[in-house]
Amino acid sequence: MIRFFAKHPTAANLMMVMFLLAGMLTLPSIKRETFPEVKSFEVEIRVPYPGAAPKDVETGICKPLEDALDGISFIEEKRCQARTSLAIMTVKMLEAGDFSKFLDDVKSEVDAVDNFPDESEIPAVKELGRTQEVITVALTADLARPELKRLAEDVKQRMLQFSGIPLVEIQGFSSRQFQVQVTQHKLRELGLSLQDIAQVISNQDVDLPVGDVKTEFRDYQIRLSDERRSIAELSMLVVLRGSQGNEVLLGDIANIVDEFETESQQATLNNQPAAFLKIKKNTLDDSLRVLNRVKQFVQEEERRLPEGVSFYLTQDYTSIVSDRISLLSSNALQGLILVFLVMWLFFGSRYAFWVVMGLPVSFLASAFVLGNLGISINMLSMVALLLALGILMDDAIVISESIASQLRHGKSPMEAAIDGTKKVANGVFSSFLTTVSIFVGLLFIQGDIGQVLRVIPIVLISVIVVSLVEAFFILPHHLYHSLEHQKNTKMPVLRQKFEDWFENLRLKMDVTVSRLIGYRYLFVGSVIGVFVLSVSLLVSGVVKFAAFPDLEGDLVQARVLMPAGTSLHKTQSVVDHLVTSVKQVEDVLRQQYPMLETQPLIKSITVNFNENADAFETGPHLATISIDLLGAEQRPVRLNEFMSLWREKNGVVSSAQNISIKEPAIGPAGRAIYIRLFGDDLEELSEASYALQNWFSGYPGVNNVMDDLRPGKPEFTLQLKPGAFALGLDSKIIASQLRAAYQGSKVLESNVGLENIEVNVILARESRDSLADFDHFPVIHPSTGKVIPLSTVADISMTRSVSRIHRVNNQRTVTIYGDVDKELNNTNAILVDYQKQYLPTFEKQFPNVRVEMQGEAKNAKVTQDSMMRAFIMGLFVIFILLSVQFHSYIEPMIVMVNIPLALIGVIWGHWLMGLDITMPSMLGFVSLAGIVVNDSILLVIFAKNRVAEGFSVHDAAAKASHDRFRAVVLTSLTTIAGMAPLLFETSLQAQILIPLTTSIVFGIATSTVLVLFVVPCLYAILEDFGVVSTHHLEEED
């Protein structure tokens, strides 16, 4: 096949064109996103239990759900939040399970639960994690909130009809209601309960077919249509007949208003009331295409909107995608140019062009494969292409150098192309198998970080497979034509000087290798000593470990948590203080950086009340302030500096329970500090949590420390007095009337325009918000209509419980969260210090509390452990392949010992660059193993060939190093040149990629020394024990 494609005039070119066309036609259809999709494997169950306290929700909902789900296979974790009026159960599946079957099993078990409280509502079961945010469109107008909501609903419908915008969610409002508000005075006067009024409304709002009239000529349908779709129509409902025979209308006894169910759920943009249309995409949608469609929609819509209505694009999550794709593309182009220049120095322009041309051919052909596998264009898939550069160039360089060597030995260009390729074909194919062995194992790395990193081996394997085809069947044909063209071409002066210098360097290297072989034990021992020293840098913490590098975005949030029960007015005052302080930060930075005079640092300030992602609850005591900043590459200040200044200017707000100033999470690592406490006693858990929070808050750079156990609202507890039952009242009657009064009775739902509006009968606000009125609440006797004050039949006391209870795997828990400023401290170092210095004392102090690490630490450990298992399995497969190839159990060790030794360059590279070792760094090291093994295999094969030719083992080892010097150095130089632009990239967007690049660049530089100097010495050491020479004598016989 090699001979056929090399000689055939068109076959190689047709294959190349086919590869290029397949890739170019596939590229436009591949979706683009920041990170690969992370499958959540989680199912959420929501069960409303109106009016119930968290402890009642825990007993009545959480525990029955836990019992029902205990028998389902592949459950990794069950988490239940018992909130006021609501239970949220999240069930996470192990990655080994079948998620469709798992979801069906959960639904079946939930449907089978028959011991929920009667007052609870129907459970809702759904799969989590199927959408991703793209951008938010803010709609501002000088309108009342109901009119603004109607306008937002209208815009939403037009958006959904505008193709290419998959999901739109309105934020800033709760559900609209027609509230029928009745005062206590009217209830006493009429002798009616709110339930009675609700029943009357429900009975008179009818829209039903009631039969047919069939005549000789035509059939008629009879329909009773008496629906109430407006406040005016509701007002005309007859509630009861008066003593004089007159009708009492609903409008006569109630105030009917158009309000939102939760008034505290509102939003502002730059201090103006706003409606937010949050644009989301499904996992199959392309982020940038969705963004472009949103921009087109806004441009068209602005022409038709009335005066005073404005659109504003904010919280753009796609800017990260476009910026990083642009960054990697420009760095890849720079790297390609540098690779070509290096190749030109060694081979000349035409020859170098066809060697380098293998890169775009392989990349585009692999794009066709990856597109059909559903792999997206994202940060990591593009990094994988950069990683592949070294491996691809290694194969191409080995073949091209072998062909050039054959030509120097006097063969014709055609024979040189064929024989040169065949000579190294076995070694190249063996290198291919060993490289794939490393990467196949990485397909099975686990955890959320593992799901993200898993795309790298998929891309690498695809590219390597395609490149092998290109190297064997396309490259020799093109190099043959290049050699034909260069036969009579004089070498440029610069290249001639370089060739002379390089040949002189190779001669010096021969002398060095021969001397080192003479001192082989000392030299190898020294290398091992350097390896031990390098590992000690990591173990001692001089070079630190972090799960994932920080990502620099353009959004900062302040998440406000006030004590439960705080009014919206008080929360607004704290928000105003935070907004004022952030504007002071902008003023300070404007004086420090004059460029901010013309380019404002803060693009927009949005506020969402009733929302806090850290609090896992809702209410007027919550708010989130989002600051949309100038793009990372345009602004002169880092996010950490901005957040630190904001905390400083904000100071301590004593009325707030917690204010977290942070960047919204990007990436899969999880919270830096995330510790879960298990126990039965909530008071003991609270004390333990407080102790841990104090400990972690003492570390520099640790901020936003809080837990998820918080006091609830003050609570009135009622207990019936002894004489209540004699009056014909019981707990259920009183509870149902109080529930109707203070929570309301939802009796109707009407579709008004694009909105679904509920009719809710409820006690008038002035009565609901009065403590005196609560004491004298009119309990209506169900039989006589007699009015009995609440305080005469019930004892009322004041208590305060927790706002929610968390349970994990059937146990109560409290979780401590915190963030770490990576510029001031290291998460791993903090957690190690905590485990050594404080955890033993903590466990003695709280013996009934069990501690479990979660978040970044757990995610990193899961991924790290699975990566290590995969790496070891890959090494074992490599050993098998090499043992079969070398007919030896010992000689493969020469090749494999260089893999851990390459860690020397990785560790020192991170130390020199001032970086932490991260999971991407480790993946870079694993990828580096492929190049190290490839070069080592070929050097051992060359040495064995020299031994077979009659050289002594010492001379054969030195000669093999001489023969492979040019190819090994060229592989290293091209890999380093290809990745150097990214290594020295100053862009903030590149910071996540630099640790991985550091592993490759410094590791490949170290491996050059290992392959050229250590491998010959190890080969000679094996000969000292008689392994190599005996083996070859037997093989030749």
Tab-separated table of C-alpha atoms in Angstrom, residues 132-136 279-281 315-318:
chain	number	residue	atom	x	y	z
A	132	GLN	CA	-27.364	26.279	29.529
A	133	GLU	CA	-27.603	30.074	29.796
A	134	VAL	CA	-26.599	32.114	26.740
A	135	ILE	CA	-27.473	35.760	27.404
A	136	THR	CA	-30.078	37.917	29.133
A	279	ILE	CA	-32.128	33.057	26.860
A	280	LYS	CA	-31.121	29.425	27.287
A	281	LYS	CA	-30.057	26.674	24.925
A	315	GLN	CA	-24.829	38.680	31.251
A	316	ASP	CA	-23.415	37.362	27.970
A	317	TYR	CA	-22.042	33.886	28.715
A	318	THR	CA	-20.984	33.352	25.099
